Amino acid sequence: MKRNNQNWMISAGALAVLTMVMAVRAGAAGSEGVTVQGPVLHAEAVARAPLSATGVSGAVLATMLDQSSGSAATHAAEVHGMGGVVTHDVLTPAVDVRSGLTDYAQPSNPTVPPVYNVADGYRPMPGAYRYDQRHVVQNDNQRSAGANRPFTDLWALTYFSQDDRGLAVGNWLSVRTMRSVRQGAQYGTQFMVPAPAQTQTVMLTAHSAFRVHREAEVPFGKVLQQWQNGPQFAQLVLREGPGAQEAALCWNYALATAGRLVCQVWQVPEQWRPGQPLVDKGIYIDDDREYYEGESGHRYWRREAARAE
C-alpha cells in the first residue's frame, strides 16, 4: 500500500487549490450496518444561511449528496490542479465519475445504475438509500482507443438517510476496485462482467454514522466521516469551492489498490431554498500513479460541467 500515512498530503497541484492536509480521526471500528432509524441531530438547530464564508447548511450538504452530477467523461489534464487550461492526455483513458442513490432495500449490483437525480429533474429524496459512487473508464466513440496506461475503476457504497430534520451518512463504506484492462485497441472497464481474481473489495467502518441537522452549519475543512480497515481508509471532506458561492464535497481514498482524491464542486444559487437543485460546477480527480506498475507521480482529470443522461 502506497499511502499508509493518515496525514497524507495531497499533491502540490491540488494543494494549491484545496489547501488541505486531510485531518486524522481515530481508527474505525464497528458493525457493517447502520442502526439509526433516521437522521439524529449532530448539532443544535440554528437557522443558517445556505452558504457562508465558514461552511454550508445541512440542507445544502443533503442536496450535495442526493443530487447527481450526471455524466461527462474526460481525458486526463496535463495541467495540475482544478484551475488552468485543460490539455487532453490521450495516453490515459477517459474517465467517467457518477454518483446517485439506490433503494437501500434492493441488493447492490454494479450493472444496475443509481437514480441520476440531475438538476433538470431534481427532486429531494427523503428516506433511506444507498449512496453509489463510480469512477470508471469510458470509451464511447473510441475516446480511449489510444490509451496505453491503465486506470483503477472504483465503486463505493454507503448508507444515506434524510428527512425534514436532518441527514445521516453511514458508518460503513464498501469499496470495490478493479484495474481497467486492454480490450483490443483500448482499455475498458470490467465491472459489468467482473473477473473475481481481478476484483478487490474492502469494507471500511467508522465508530458511528455522521449525522447533522438540516439547519446546522457544516464547516469547511472538516472531515465529516472517516472509514477505516487497518491502514486503509477513506474520508468525506467538505471544502470551500474555487469560485463564488461554491463548495466542494471531496472523497479521499487511501486503499491497498488505489490512492485517489475526487471532488465534486457545487454552486449554491442566490436565494436558494431547500428542495431546489444546486449548480454542478464540475468534478476534479487526482489519481496517485504510484499504484500502477512502472509509474509515479499523479494524473489529473477535470470536467467542467456534466450533461444530463
mmCIF file with all atom_site columns, C-alpha atoms in Angstrom, residues 44-207:
data_model
loop_
_atom_site.group_PDB
_atom_site.id
_atom_site.type_symbol
_atom_site.label_atom_id
_atom_site.label_alt_id
_atom_site.label_comp_id
_atom_site.label_asym_id
_atom_site.label_entity_id
_atom_site.label_seq_id
_atom_site.pdbx_PDB_ins_code
_atom_site.Cartn_x
_atom_site.Cartn_y
_atom_site.Cartn_z
_atom_site.occupancy
_atom_site.B_iso_or_equiv
_atom_site.pdbx_formal_charge
_atom_site.auth_seq_id
_atom_site.auth_comp_id
_atom_site.auth_asym_id
_atom_site.auth_atom_id
_atom_site.pdbx_PDB_model_num
ATOM 1   C CA . GLU A 1 44  ? -28.198 22.274  17.654  1.00 0.00 ? 44  GLU A CA 1
ATOM 2   C CA . ALA A 1 45  ? -30.729 23.503  15.113  1.00 0.00 ? 45  ALA A CA 1
ATOM 3   C CA . VAL A 1 46  ? -29.999 27.161  14.385  1.00 0.00 ? 46  VAL A CA 1
ATOM 4   C CA . ALA A 1 47  ? -31.196 28.888  11.220  1.00 0.00 ? 47  ALA A CA 1
ATOM 5   C CA . ARG A 1 48  ? -28.219 29.186  8.859   1.00 0.00 ? 48  ARG A CA 1
ATOM 6   C CA . ALA A 1 49  ? -27.605 30.764  5.502   1.00 0.00 ? 49  ALA A CA 1
ATOM 7   C CA . PRO A 1 50  ? -27.265 28.055  2.846   1.00 0.00 ? 50  PRO A CA 1
ATOM 8   C CA . LEU A 1 51  ? -23.614 29.044  2.306   1.00 0.00 ? 51  LEU A CA 1
ATOM 9   C CA . SER A 1 52  ? -21.312 31.376  4.228   1.00 0.00 ? 52  SER A CA 1
ATOM 10  C CA . ALA A 1 53  ? -17.600 32.076  4.495   1.00 0.00 ? 53  ALA A CA 1
ATOM 11  C CA . THR A 1 54  ? -17.302 29.259  7.026   1.00 0.00 ? 54  THR A CA 1
ATOM 12  C CA . GLY A 1 55  ? -19.477 26.460  5.680   1.00 0.00 ? 55  GLY A CA 1
ATOM 13  C CA . VAL A 1 56  ? -22.806 25.287  4.298   1.00 0.00 ? 56  VAL A CA 1
ATOM 14  C CA . SER A 1 57  ? -26.083 24.334  5.904   1.00 0.00 ? 57  SER A CA 1
ATOM 15  C CA . GLY A 1 58  ? -27.038 20.728  6.482   1.00 0.00 ? 58  GLY A CA 1
ATOM 16  C CA . ALA A 1 59  ? -29.740 21.170  3.834   1.00 0.00 ? 59  ALA A CA 1
ATOM 17  C CA . VAL A 1 60  ? -27.110 22.102  1.234   1.00 0.00 ? 60  VAL A CA 1
ATOM 18  C CA . LEU A 1 61  ? -24.982 19.113  2.236   1.00 0.00 ? 61  LEU A CA 1
ATOM 19  C CA . ALA A 1 62  ? -28.009 16.846  1.815   1.00 0.00 ? 62  ALA A CA 1
ATOM 20  C CA . THR A 1 63  ? -28.519 18.212  -1.702  1.00 0.00 ? 63  THR A CA 1
ATOM 21  C CA . MET A 1 64  ? -24.831 17.679  -2.497  1.00 0.00 ? 64  MET A CA 1
ATOM 22  C CA . LEU A 1 65  ? -25.379 14.019  -1.704  1.00 0.00 ? 65  LEU A CA 1
ATOM 23  C CA . ASP A 1 66  ? -28.790 13.337  -3.241  1.00 0.00 ? 66  ASP A CA 1
ATOM 24  C CA . GLN A 1 67  ? -28.343 15.426  -6.401  1.00 0.00 ? 67  GLN A CA 1
ATOM 25  C CA . SER A 1 68  ? -26.433 13.611  -9.135  1.00 0.00 ? 68  SER A CA 1
ATOM 26  C CA . SER A 1 69  ? -23.766 15.222  -11.265 1.00 0.00 ? 69  SER A CA 1
ATOM 27  C CA . GLY A 1 70  ? -24.930 13.431  -14.389 1.00 0.00 ? 70  GLY A CA 1
ATOM 28  C CA . SER A 1 71  ? -22.299 12.018  -16.713 1.00 0.00 ? 71  SER A CA 1
ATOM 29  C CA . ALA A 1 72  ? -19.411 13.519  -18.638 1.00 0.00 ? 72  ALA A CA 1
ATOM 30  C CA . ALA A 1 73  ? -16.229 11.601  -19.391 1.00 0.00 ? 73  ALA A CA 1
ATOM 31  C CA . THR A 1 74  ? -12.980 13.494  -19.748 1.00 0.00 ? 74  THR A CA 1
ATOM 32  C CA . HIS A 1 75  ? -9.360  12.765  -20.539 1.00 0.00 ? 75  HIS A CA 1
ATOM 33  C CA . ALA A 1 76  ? -6.622  13.489  -18.032 1.00 0.00 ? 76  ALA A CA 1
ATOM 34  C CA . ALA A 1 77  ? -5.324  17.043  -17.969 1.00 0.00 ? 77  ALA A CA 1
ATOM 35  C CA . GLU A 1 78  ? -1.634  17.763  -18.301 1.00 0.00 ? 78  GLU A CA 1
ATOM 36  C CA . VAL A 1 79  ? -2.001  20.834  -16.095 1.00 0.00 ? 79  VAL A CA 1
ATOM 37  C CA . HIS A 1 80  ? -2.135  20.226  -12.350 1.00 0.00 ? 80  HIS A CA 1
ATOM 38  C CA . GLY A 1 81  ? -4.995  21.270  -10.138 1.00 0.00 ? 81  GLY A CA 1
ATOM 39  C CA . MET A 1 82  ? -8.518  22.464  -10.722 1.00 0.00 ? 82  MET A CA 1
ATOM 40  C CA . GLY A 1 83  ? -7.546  25.750  -12.403 1.00 0.00 ? 83  GLY A CA 1
ATOM 41  C CA . GLY A 1 84  ? -5.868  26.444  -15.715 1.00 0.00 ? 84  GLY A CA 1
ATOM 42  C CA . VAL A 1 85  ? -6.484  25.242  -19.243 1.00 0.00 ? 85  VAL A CA 1
ATOM 43  C CA . VAL A 1 86  ? -7.132  21.556  -19.834 1.00 0.00 ? 86  VAL A CA 1
ATOM 44  C CA . THR A 1 87  ? -4.840  19.791  -22.289 1.00 0.00 ? 87  THR A CA 1
ATOM 45  C CA . HIS A 1 88  ? -6.007  16.299  -23.182 1.00 0.00 ? 88  HIS A CA 1
ATOM 46  C CA . ASP A 1 89  ? -3.729  13.361  -22.405 1.00 0.00 ? 89  ASP A CA 1
ATOM 47  C CA . VAL A 1 90  ? -4.996  10.573  -24.645 1.00 0.00 ? 90  VAL A CA 1
ATOM 48  C CA . LEU A 1 91  ? -2.455  8.040   -23.341 1.00 0.00 ? 91  LEU A CA 1
ATOM 49  C CA . THR A 1 92  ? -4.547  7.711   -20.178 1.00 0.00 ? 92  THR A CA 1
ATOM 50  C CA . PRO A 1 93  ? -8.148  6.556   -20.745 1.00 0.00 ? 93  PRO A CA 1
ATOM 51  C CA . ALA A 1 94  ? -11.082 8.905   -20.433 1.00 0.00 ? 94  ALA A CA 1
ATOM 52  C CA . VAL A 1 95  ? -12.778 8.575   -17.043 1.00 0.00 ? 95  VAL A CA 1
ATOM 53  C CA . ASP A 1 96  ? -16.431 8.993   -16.093 1.00 0.00 ? 96  ASP A CA 1
ATOM 54  C CA . VAL A 1 97  ? -17.442 9.770   -12.489 1.00 0.00 ? 97  VAL A CA 1
ATOM 55  C CA . ARG A 1 98  ? -21.059 9.216   -11.476 1.00 0.00 ? 98  ARG A CA 1
ATOM 56  C CA . SER A 1 99  ? -22.941 9.291   -8.208  1.00 0.00 ? 99  SER A CA 1
ATOM 57  C CA . GLY A 1 100 ? -26.518 8.749   -7.142  1.00 0.00 ? 100 GLY A CA 1
ATOM 58  C CA . LEU A 1 101 ? -28.869 6.963   -4.777  1.00 0.00 ? 101 LEU A CA 1
ATOM 59  C CA . THR A 1 102 ? -30.306 3.466   -4.984  1.00 0.00 ? 102 THR A CA 1
ATOM 60  C CA . ASP A 1 103 ? -33.069 1.843   -2.957  1.00 0.00 ? 103 ASP A CA 1
ATOM 61  C CA . TYR A 1 104 ? -31.479 0.583   0.245   1.00 0.00 ? 104 TYR A CA 1
ATOM 62  C CA . ALA A 1 105 ? -33.894 -2.359  0.289   1.00 0.00 ? 105 ALA A CA 1
ATOM 63  C CA . GLN A 1 106 ? -32.565 -3.663  -3.043  1.00 0.00 ? 106 GLN A CA 1
ATOM 64  C CA . PRO A 1 107 ? -29.374 -5.721  -3.410  1.00 0.00 ? 107 PRO A CA 1
ATOM 65  C CA . SER A 1 108 ? -26.397 -3.810  -4.775  1.00 0.00 ? 108 SER A CA 1
ATOM 66  C CA . ASN A 1 109 ? -25.411 -4.652  -8.326  1.00 0.00 ? 109 ASN A CA 1
ATOM 67  C CA . PRO A 1 110 ? -22.763 -2.963  -10.494 1.00 0.00 ? 110 PRO A CA 1
ATOM 68  C CA . THR A 1 111 ? -24.916 -3.494  -13.584 1.00 0.00 ? 111 THR A CA 1
ATOM 69  C CA . VAL A 1 112 ? -27.835 -1.504  -12.118 1.00 0.00 ? 112 VAL A CA 1
ATOM 70  C CA . PRO A 1 113 ? -27.172 2.245   -12.180 1.00 0.00 ? 113 PRO A CA 1
ATOM 71  C CA . PRO A 1 114 ? -28.321 4.533   -9.375  1.00 0.00 ? 114 PRO A CA 1
ATOM 72  C CA . VAL A 1 115 ? -31.010 7.138   -9.867  1.00 0.00 ? 115 VAL A CA 1
ATOM 73  C CA . TYR A 1 116 ? -29.356 10.069  -11.645 1.00 0.00 ? 116 TYR A CA 1
ATOM 74  C CA . ASN A 1 117 ? -31.148 12.893  -9.890  1.00 0.00 ? 117 ASN A CA 1
ATOM 75  C CA . VAL A 1 118 ? -29.711 15.647  -12.111 1.00 0.00 ? 118 VAL A CA 1
ATOM 76  C CA . ALA A 1 119 ? -30.623 19.334  -11.944 1.00 0.00 ? 119 ALA A CA 1
ATOM 77  C CA . ASP A 1 120 ? -33.227 19.397  -14.729 1.00 0.00 ? 120 ASP A CA 1
ATOM 78  C CA . GLY A 1 121 ? -35.350 16.820  -12.951 1.00 0.00 ? 121 GLY A CA 1
ATOM 79  C CA . TYR A 1 122 ? -34.068 17.192  -9.407  1.00 0.00 ? 122 TYR A CA 1
ATOM 80  C CA . ARG A 1 123 ? -36.284 16.256  -6.502  1.00 0.00 ? 123 ARG A CA 1
ATOM 81  C CA . PRO A 1 124 ? -35.335 15.734  -2.845  1.00 0.00 ? 124 PRO A CA 1
ATOM 82  C CA . MET A 1 125 ? -35.226 12.044  -1.935  1.00 0.00 ? 125 MET A CA 1
ATOM 83  C CA . PRO A 1 126 ? -36.304 11.552  1.697   1.00 0.00 ? 126 PRO A CA 1
ATOM 84  C CA . GLY A 1 127 ? -35.866 8.125   3.219   1.00 0.00 ? 127 GLY A CA 1
ATOM 85  C CA . ALA A 1 128 ? -33.084 5.544   3.412   1.00 0.00 ? 128 ALA A CA 1
ATOM 86  C CA . TYR A 1 129 ? -30.891 4.906   0.391   1.00 0.00 ? 129 TYR A CA 1
ATOM 87  C CA . ARG A 1 130 ? -27.583 3.502   -0.681  1.00 0.00 ? 130 ARG A CA 1
ATOM 88  C CA . TYR A 1 131 ? -25.197 6.218   -1.886  1.00 0.00 ? 131 TYR A CA 1
ATOM 89  C CA . ASP A 1 132 ? -23.461 4.915   -5.019  1.00 0.00 ? 132 ASP A CA 1
ATOM 90  C CA . GLN A 1 133 ? -20.286 6.444   -6.480  1.00 0.00 ? 133 GLN A CA 1
ATOM 91  C CA . ARG A 1 134 ? -18.381 5.102   -9.511  1.00 0.00 ? 134 ARG A CA 1
ATOM 92  C CA . HIS A 1 135 ? -15.161 6.117   -11.288 1.00 0.00 ? 135 HIS A CA 1
ATOM 93  C CA . VAL A 1 136 ? -14.827 4.073   -14.474 1.00 0.00 ? 136 VAL A CA 1
ATOM 94  C CA . VAL A 1 137 ? -13.017 4.086   -17.795 1.00 0.00 ? 137 VAL A CA 1
ATOM 95  C CA . GLN A 1 138 ? -15.256 5.277   -20.627 1.00 0.00 ? 138 GLN A CA 1
ATOM 96  C CA . ASN A 1 139 ? -14.706 4.531   -24.309 1.00 0.00 ? 139 ASN A CA 1
ATOM 97  C CA . ASP A 1 140 ? -17.806 5.879   -26.071 1.00 0.00 ? 140 ASP A CA 1
ATOM 98  C CA . ASN A 1 141 ? -16.916 6.904   -29.622 1.00 0.00 ? 141 ASN A CA 1
ATOM 99  C CA . GLN A 1 142 ? -13.496 5.280   -29.148 1.00 0.00 ? 142 GLN A CA 1
ATOM 100 C CA . ARG A 1 143 ? -12.393 8.055   -26.795 1.00 0.00 ? 143 ARG A CA 1
ATOM 101 C CA . SER A 1 144 ? -9.882  5.765   -25.101 1.00 0.00 ? 144 SER A CA 1
ATOM 102 C CA . ALA A 1 145 ? -8.692  3.931   -28.215 1.00 0.00 ? 145 ALA A CA 1
ATOM 103 C CA . GLY A 1 146 ? -5.210  5.429   -27.964 1.00 0.00 ? 146 GLY A CA 1
ATOM 104 C CA . ALA A 1 147 ? -4.716  4.811   -24.254 1.00 0.00 ? 147 ALA A CA 1
ATOM 105 C CA . ASN A 1 148 ? -1.783  2.700   -23.129 1.00 0.00 ? 148 ASN A CA 1
ATOM 106 C CA . ARG A 1 149 ? -1.968  3.379   -19.390 1.00 0.00 ? 149 ARG A CA 1
ATOM 107 C CA . PRO A 1 150 ? -4.446  1.689   -17.040 1.00 0.00 ? 150 PRO A CA 1
ATOM 108 C CA . PHE A 1 151 ? -6.913  3.191   -14.608 1.00 0.00 ? 151 PHE A CA 1
ATOM 109 C CA . THR A 1 152 ? -8.326  1.544   -11.493 1.00 0.00 ? 152 THR A CA 1
ATOM 110 C CA . ASP A 1 153 ? -12.118 1.571   -11.627 1.00 0.00 ? 153 ASP A CA 1
ATOM 111 C CA . LEU A 1 154 ? -13.683 2.211   -8.223  1.00 0.00 ? 154 LEU A CA 1
ATOM 112 C CA . TRP A 1 155 ? -17.198 1.596   -6.931  1.00 0.00 ? 155 TRP A CA 1
ATOM 113 C CA . ALA A 1 156 ? -18.098 2.852   -3.433  1.00 0.00 ? 156 ALA A CA 1
ATOM 114 C CA . LEU A 1 157 ? -21.326 2.302   -1.498  1.00 0.00 ? 157 LEU A CA 1
ATOM 115 C CA . THR A 1 158 ? -22.535 3.666   1.818   1.00 0.00 ? 158 THR A CA 1
ATOM 116 C CA . TYR A 1 159 ? -25.790 4.392   3.646   1.00 0.00 ? 159 TYR A CA 1
ATOM 117 C CA . PHE A 1 160 ? -27.574 7.750   3.236   1.00 0.00 ? 160 PHE A CA 1
ATOM 118 C CA . SER A 1 161 ? -30.732 8.801   5.072   1.00 0.00 ? 161 SER A CA 1
ATOM 119 C CA . GLN A 1 162 ? -32.593 12.098  5.263   1.00 0.00 ? 162 GLN A CA 1
ATOM 120 C CA . ASP A 1 163 ? -35.882 13.563  6.439   1.00 0.00 ? 163 ASP A CA 1
ATOM 121 C CA . ASP A 1 164 ? -37.206 17.035  7.242   1.00 0.00 ? 164 ASP A CA 1
ATOM 122 C CA . ARG A 1 165 ? -34.961 17.217  10.336  1.00 0.00 ? 165 ARG A CA 1
ATOM 123 C CA . GLY A 1 166 ? -31.558 16.119  9.133   1.00 0.00 ? 166 GLY A CA 1
ATOM 124 C CA . LEU A 1 167 ? -29.380 13.616  7.349   1.00 0.00 ? 167 LEU A CA 1
ATOM 125 C CA . ALA A 1 168 ? -27.116 10.689  8.140   1.00 0.00 ? 168 ALA A CA 1
ATOM 126 C CA . VAL A 1 169 ? -24.155 9.190   6.277   1.00 0.00 ? 169 VAL A CA 1
ATOM 127 C CA . GLY A 1 170 ? -23.434 5.597   7.247   1.00 0.00 ? 170 GLY A CA 1
ATOM 128 C CA . ASN A 1 171 ? -20.797 4.069   9.495   1.00 0.00 ? 171 ASN A CA 1
ATOM 129 C CA . TRP A 1 172 ? -19.685 1.704   6.721   1.00 0.00 ? 172 TRP A CA 1
ATOM 130 C CA . LEU A 1 173 ? -18.257 2.169   3.243   1.00 0.00 ? 173 LEU A CA 1
ATOM 131 C CA . SER A 1 174 ? -17.876 -0.774  0.869   1.00 0.00 ? 174 SER A CA 1
ATOM 132 C CA . VAL A 1 175 ? -15.299 -0.159  -1.869  1.00 0.00 ? 175 VAL A CA 1
ATOM 133 C CA . ARG A 1 176 ? -14.686 -2.403  -4.862  1.00 0.00 ? 176 ARG A CA 1
ATOM 134 C CA . THR A 1 177 ? -11.759 -1.754  -7.189  1.00 0.00 ? 177 THR A CA 1
ATOM 135 C CA . MET A 1 178 ? -10.772 -3.344  -10.477 1.00 0.00 ? 178 MET A CA 1
ATOM 136 C CA . ARG A 1 179 ? -7.920  -2.438  -12.782 1.00 0.00 ? 179 ARG A CA 1
ATOM 137 C CA . SER A 1 180 ? -9.077  -1.486  -16.267 1.00 0.00 ? 180 SER A CA 1
ATOM 138 C CA . VAL A 1 181 ? -7.743  -3.887  -18.885 1.00 0.00 ? 181 VAL A CA 1
ATOM 139 C CA . ARG A 1 182 ? -6.993  -3.684  -22.584 1.00 0.00 ? 182 ARG A CA 1
ATOM 140 C CA . GLN A 1 183 ? -9.811  -4.882  -24.800 1.00 0.00 ? 183 GLN A CA 1
ATOM 141 C CA . GLY A 1 184 ? -8.484  -4.946  -28.328 1.00 0.00 ? 184 GLY A CA 1
ATOM 142 C CA . ALA A 1 185 ? -7.272  -1.442  -29.094 1.00 0.00 ? 185 ALA A CA 1
ATOM 143 C CA . GLN A 1 186 ? -8.414  0.275   -25.908 1.00 0.00 ? 186 GLN A CA 1
ATOM 144 C CA . TYR A 1 187 ? -8.769  -0.012  -22.167 1.00 0.00 ? 187 TYR A CA 1
ATOM 145 C CA . GLY A 1 188 ? -12.216 -0.750  -20.824 1.00 0.00 ? 188 GLY A CA 1
ATOM 146 C CA . THR A 1 189 ? -13.983 -1.243  -17.518 1.00 0.00 ? 189 THR A CA 1
ATOM 147 C CA . GLN A 1 190 ? -14.684 -4.807  -16.402 1.00 0.00 ? 190 GLN A CA 1
ATOM 148 C CA . PHE A 1 191 ? -17.266 -4.002  -13.725 1.00 0.00 ? 191 PHE A CA 1
ATOM 149 C CA . MET A 1 192 ? -20.147 -5.255  -15.837 1.00 0.00 ? 192 MET A CA 1
ATOM 150 C CA . VAL A 1 193 ? -18.611 -8.740  -16.148 1.00 0.00 ? 193 VAL A CA 1
ATOM 151 C CA . PRO A 1 194 ? -16.070 -8.779  -13.310 1.00 0.00 ? 194 PRO A CA 1
ATOM 152 C CA . ALA A 1 195 ? -13.399 -11.430 -13.060 1.00 0.00 ? 195 ALA A CA 1
ATOM 153 C CA . PRO A 1 196 ? -13.224 -12.398 -9.360  1.00 0.00 ? 196 PRO A CA 1
ATOM 154 C CA . ALA A 1 197 ? -9.435  -12.648 -9.366  1.00 0.00 ? 197 ALA A CA 1
ATOM 155 C CA . GLN A 1 198 ? -9.160  -9.068  -10.616 1.00 0.00 ? 198 GLN A CA 1
ATOM 156 C CA . THR A 1 199 ? -11.675 -7.532  -8.212  1.00 0.00 ? 199 THR A CA 1
ATOM 157 C CA . GLN A 1 200 ? -10.711 -6.303  -4.739  1.00 0.00 ? 200 GLN A CA 1
ATOM 158 C CA . THR A 1 201 ? -13.403 -5.438  -2.184  1.00 0.00 ? 201 THR A CA 1
ATOM 159 C CA . VAL A 1 202 ? -12.817 -3.887  1.231   1.00 0.00 ? 202 VAL A CA 1
ATOM 160 C CA . MET A 1 203 ? -15.316 -2.954  3.938   1.00 0.00 ? 203 MET A CA 1
ATOM 161 C CA . LEU A 1 204 ? -14.310 0.196   5.814   1.00 0.00 ? 204 LEU A CA 1
ATOM 162 C CA . THR A 1 205 ? -16.093 1.205   9.018   1.00 0.00 ? 205 THR A CA 1
ATOM 163 C CA . ALA A 1 206 ? -16.424 4.158   11.398  1.00 0.00 ? 206 ALA A CA 1
ATOM 164 C CA . HIS A 1 207 ? -17.488 4.336   15.029  1.00 0.00 ? 207 HIS A CA 1
#
